[in-house]
Amino acid sequence: QVQLTESGGGLVQPGGSLRLSCAASGSIFEVNVMGWYRQAPGKERELVARVTSGGDTYYSNFVRGRFTISRDNAKNAVFLQMNSLQSEDTATYYCNVCEGLCDPSHDYWGQGTQVTVSS
């Protein structure tokens, strides 16, 4: 079993920045895709960004150019640098990691970290 520990959320003013971190631990055999999702109150969870084991990245349109995802394979960690934050970015952010072929039994979620953008 894999455990994900997130950190870095908080309260920030519009236009500010935050950096989220997520570290995987436990019985890890082959981390494949690592990513971040978010869920705002009353809305469905949505993909923010993801990065493959080979370093290929994908960003949702609403964060492209403002957020940067990166990973440290040696530490099984993934990061999300968030710049130019807007009130619409307020949500709980979840780390997601999958192993091997990314089948459901090897798909893991963090507990979530709150990001609030407000003046």
PDB file of C-alpha atoms in Angstrom:
ATOM      1  CA  GLN A   1       0.000   0.000   0.000  1.00  0.00           C
ATOM      2  CA  VAL A   2       1.127   3.530  -0.804  1.00  0.00           C
ATOM      3  CA  GLN A   3       0.515   6.564   1.386  1.00  0.00           C
ATOM      4  CA  LEU A   4       0.579  10.130   0.073  1.00  0.00           C
ATOM      5  CA  THR A   5       1.408  13.067   2.308  1.00  0.00           C
ATOM      6  CA  GLU A   6       0.592  16.547   1.041  1.00  0.00           C
ATOM      7  CA  SER A   7       1.710  19.928   2.309  1.00  0.00           C
ATOM      8  CA  GLY A   8       1.890  23.548   1.264  1.00  0.00           C
ATOM      9  CA  GLY A   9      -1.700  24.720   1.173  1.00  0.00           C
ATOM     10  CA  GLY A  10      -2.908  27.852   2.884  1.00  0.00           C
ATOM     11  CA  LEU A  11      -4.380  31.314   2.501  1.00  0.00           C
ATOM     12  CA  VAL A  12      -2.944  33.630  -0.121  1.00  0.00           C
ATOM     13  CA  GLN A  13      -3.993  36.927  -1.669  1.00  0.00           C
ATOM     14  CA  PRO A  14      -4.985  37.173  -5.332  1.00  0.00           C
ATOM     15  CA  GLY A  15      -1.876  37.301  -7.487  1.00  0.00           C
ATOM     16  CA  GLY A  16       0.148  35.420  -4.908  1.00  0.00           C
ATOM     17  CA  SER A  17       1.932  32.075  -5.078  1.00  0.00           C
ATOM     18  CA  LEU A  18       1.934  28.755  -3.272  1.00  0.00           C
ATOM     19  CA  ARG A  19       3.896  25.560  -3.701  1.00  0.00           C
ATOM     20  CA  LEU A  20       2.251  22.220  -2.970  1.00  0.00           C
ATOM     21  CA  SER A  21       4.252  19.117  -2.209  1.00  0.00           C
ATOM     22  CA  CYS A  22       3.289  15.457  -2.108  1.00  0.00           C
ATOM     23  CA  ALA A  23       5.506  12.577  -1.040  1.00  0.00           C
ATOM     24  CA  ALA A  24       4.712   8.926  -1.576  1.00  0.00           C
ATOM     25  CA  SER A  25       5.741   6.317   0.978  1.00  0.00           C
ATOM     26  CA  GLY A  26       5.044   2.704   1.794  1.00  0.00           C
ATOM     27  CA  SER A  27       5.243  -0.311  -0.492  1.00  0.00           C
ATOM     28  CA  ILE A  28       6.200   1.484  -3.677  1.00  0.00           C
ATOM     29  CA  PHE A  29       7.286  -0.544  -6.668  1.00  0.00           C
ATOM     30  CA  GLU A  30       6.984   1.631  -9.758  1.00  0.00           C
ATOM     31  CA  VAL A  31       5.497   5.110  -9.649  1.00  0.00           C
ATOM     32  CA  ASN A  32       4.078   6.053 -13.034  1.00  0.00           C
ATOM     33  CA  VAL A  33       1.869   9.116 -13.347  1.00  0.00           C
ATOM     34  CA  MET A  34       1.796  11.739 -10.597  1.00  0.00           C
ATOM     35  CA  GLY A  35      -0.699  14.541 -10.602  1.00  0.00           C
ATOM     36  CA  TRP A  36      -2.822  17.101  -8.844  1.00  0.00           C
ATOM     37  CA  TYR A  37      -6.585  17.421  -8.843  1.00  0.00           C
ATOM     38  CA  ARG A  38      -8.792  19.937  -7.119  1.00  0.00           C
ATOM     39  CA  GLN A  39     -12.343  20.131  -5.880  1.00  0.00           C
ATOM     40  CA  ALA A  40     -14.195  23.301  -5.017  1.00  0.00           C
ATOM     41  CA  PRO A  41     -17.365  23.265  -2.882  1.00  0.00           C
ATOM     42  CA  GLY A  42     -20.325  22.096  -4.903  1.00  0.00           C
ATOM     43  CA  LYS A  43     -18.179  21.106  -7.875  1.00  0.00           C
ATOM     44  CA  GLU A  44     -16.723  17.883  -9.178  1.00  0.00           C
ATOM     45  CA  ARG A  45     -13.093  16.977  -8.738  1.00  0.00           C
ATOM     46  CA  GLU A  46     -11.059  18.088 -11.744  1.00  0.00           C
ATOM     47  CA  LEU A  47      -7.583  17.465 -13.078  1.00  0.00           C
ATOM     48  CA  VAL A  48      -5.143  20.323 -12.604  1.00  0.00           C
ATOM     49  CA  ALA A  49      -1.900  18.867 -13.952  1.00  0.00           C
ATOM     50  CA  ARG A  50      -0.053  15.583 -14.242  1.00  0.00           C
ATOM     51  CA  VAL A  51       3.428  14.367 -15.091  1.00  0.00           C
ATOM     52  CA  THR A  52       4.490  10.956 -16.348  1.00  0.00           C
ATOM     53  CA  SER A  53       7.518   8.971 -15.259  1.00  0.00           C
ATOM     54  CA  GLY A  54       9.206  10.160 -18.442  1.00  0.00           C
ATOM     55  CA  GLY A  55       8.615  13.807 -17.613  1.00  0.00           C
ATOM     56  CA  ASP A  56       5.766  14.546 -20.007  1.00  0.00           C
ATOM     57  CA  THR A  57       3.386  17.081 -18.532  1.00  0.00           C
ATOM     58  CA  TYR A  58      -0.238  17.992 -19.081  1.00  0.00           C
ATOM     59  CA  TYR A  59      -2.062  21.054 -17.788  1.00  0.00           C
ATOM     60  CA  SER A  60      -5.711  21.903 -17.773  1.00  0.00           C
ATOM     61  CA  ASN A  61      -6.506  25.071 -19.664  1.00  0.00           C
ATOM     62  CA  PHE A  62      -7.454  27.024 -16.588  1.00  0.00           C
ATOM     63  CA  VAL A  63      -3.935  26.743 -15.082  1.00  0.00           C
ATOM     64  CA  ARG A  64      -1.712  26.591 -18.151  1.00  0.00           C
ATOM     65  CA  GLY A  65       0.921  29.298 -17.947  1.00  0.00           C
ATOM     66  CA  ARG A  66       0.373  29.889 -14.226  1.00  0.00           C
ATOM     67  CA  PHE A  67       1.063  26.510 -12.602  1.00  0.00           C
ATOM     68  CA  THR A  68       4.068  24.238 -13.007  1.00  0.00           C
ATOM     69  CA  ILE A  69       4.169  20.586 -12.059  1.00  0.00           C
ATOM     70  CA  SER A  70       7.437  18.788 -11.337  1.00  0.00           C
ATOM     71  CA  ARG A  71       8.574  15.572  -9.736  1.00  0.00           C
ATOM     72  CA  ASP A  72      11.559  14.122  -7.942  1.00  0.00           C
ATOM     73  CA  ASN A  73      11.725  10.459  -8.870  1.00  0.00           C
ATOM     74  CA  ALA A  74      14.409   9.688  -6.311  1.00  0.00           C
ATOM     75  CA  LYS A  75      12.097  10.876  -3.541  1.00  0.00           C
ATOM     76  CA  ASN A  76       8.811   9.750  -5.121  1.00  0.00           C
ATOM     77  CA  ALA A  77       7.584  13.301  -4.751  1.00  0.00           C
ATOM     78  CA  VAL A  78       5.534  15.647  -6.893  1.00  0.00           C
ATOM     79  CA  PHE A  79       5.225  19.402  -6.629  1.00  0.00           C
ATOM     80  CA  LEU A  80       2.859  22.057  -7.910  1.00  0.00           C
ATOM     81  CA  GLN A  81       4.110  25.627  -8.138  1.00  0.00           C
ATOM     82  CA  MET A  82       1.098  27.901  -8.353  1.00  0.00           C
ATOM     83  CA  ASN A  83       1.602  31.505  -9.440  1.00  0.00           C
ATOM     84  CA  SER A  84      -0.827  34.323 -10.207  1.00  0.00           C
ATOM     85  CA  LEU A  85      -3.451  32.686  -8.040  1.00  0.00           C
ATOM     86  CA  GLN A  86      -7.037  33.778  -8.496  1.00  0.00           C
ATOM     87  CA  SER A  87     -10.095  33.416  -6.312  1.00  0.00           C
ATOM     88  CA  GLU A  88     -11.323  30.756  -8.742  1.00  0.00           C
ATOM     89  CA  ASP A  89      -8.369  28.594  -7.712  1.00  0.00           C
ATOM     90  CA  THR A  90      -9.799  28.216  -4.214  1.00  0.00           C
ATOM     91  CA  ALA A  91     -10.319  24.498  -3.643  1.00  0.00           C
ATOM     92  CA  THR A  92      -9.056  21.423  -1.897  1.00  0.00           C
ATOM     93  CA  TYR A  93      -6.097  20.097  -3.862  1.00  0.00           C
ATOM     94  CA  TYR A  94      -5.470  16.358  -3.991  1.00  0.00           C
ATOM     95  CA  CYS A  95      -2.322  14.528  -4.943  1.00  0.00           C
ATOM     96  CA  ASN A  96      -2.814  11.461  -7.123  1.00  0.00           C
ATOM     97  CA  VAL A  97      -0.252   8.773  -7.894  1.00  0.00           C
ATOM     98  CA  CYS A  98      -0.560   5.584  -9.853  1.00  0.00           C
ATOM     99  CA  GLU A  99       1.823   2.688 -10.224  1.00  0.00           C
ATOM    100  CA  GLY A 100       2.622   0.348 -13.048  1.00  0.00           C
ATOM    101  CA  LEU A 101      -0.266   0.257 -15.534  1.00  0.00           C
ATOM    102  CA  CYS A 102      -2.291   2.634 -13.380  1.00  0.00           C
ATOM    103  CA  ASP A 103      -5.093   0.146 -12.793  1.00  0.00           C
ATOM    104  CA  PRO A 104      -7.618   1.010 -10.061  1.00  0.00           C
ATOM    105  CA  SER A 105      -5.878  -1.135  -7.469  1.00  0.00           C
ATOM    106  CA  HIS A 106      -2.695   0.898  -7.926  1.00  0.00           C
ATOM    107  CA  ASP A 107      -4.250   4.354  -7.893  1.00  0.00           C
ATOM    108  CA  TYR A 108      -3.735   6.400  -4.744  1.00  0.00           C
ATOM    109  CA  TRP A 109      -5.009   9.704  -3.357  1.00  0.00           C
ATOM    110  CA  GLY A 110      -3.770  12.080  -0.716  1.00  0.00           C
ATOM    111  CA  GLN A 111      -5.974  13.477   2.008  1.00  0.00           C
ATOM    112  CA  GLY A 112      -6.175  16.897   0.376  1.00  0.00           C
ATOM    113  CA  THR A 113      -4.770  20.296   1.233  1.00  0.00           C
ATOM    114  CA  GLN A 114      -6.838  23.463   1.264  1.00  0.00           C
ATOM    115  CA  VAL A 115      -5.896  26.416  -0.915  1.00  0.00           C
ATOM    116  CA  THR A 116      -7.814  29.632  -0.314  1.00  0.00           C
ATOM    117  CA  VAL A 117      -7.262  32.705  -2.461  1.00  0.00           C
ATOM    118  CA  SER A 118      -8.792  35.753  -0.876  1.00  0.00           C
ATOM    119  CA  SER A 119      -7.993  39.330  -0.008  1.00  0.00           C
TER     120      SER A 119
END
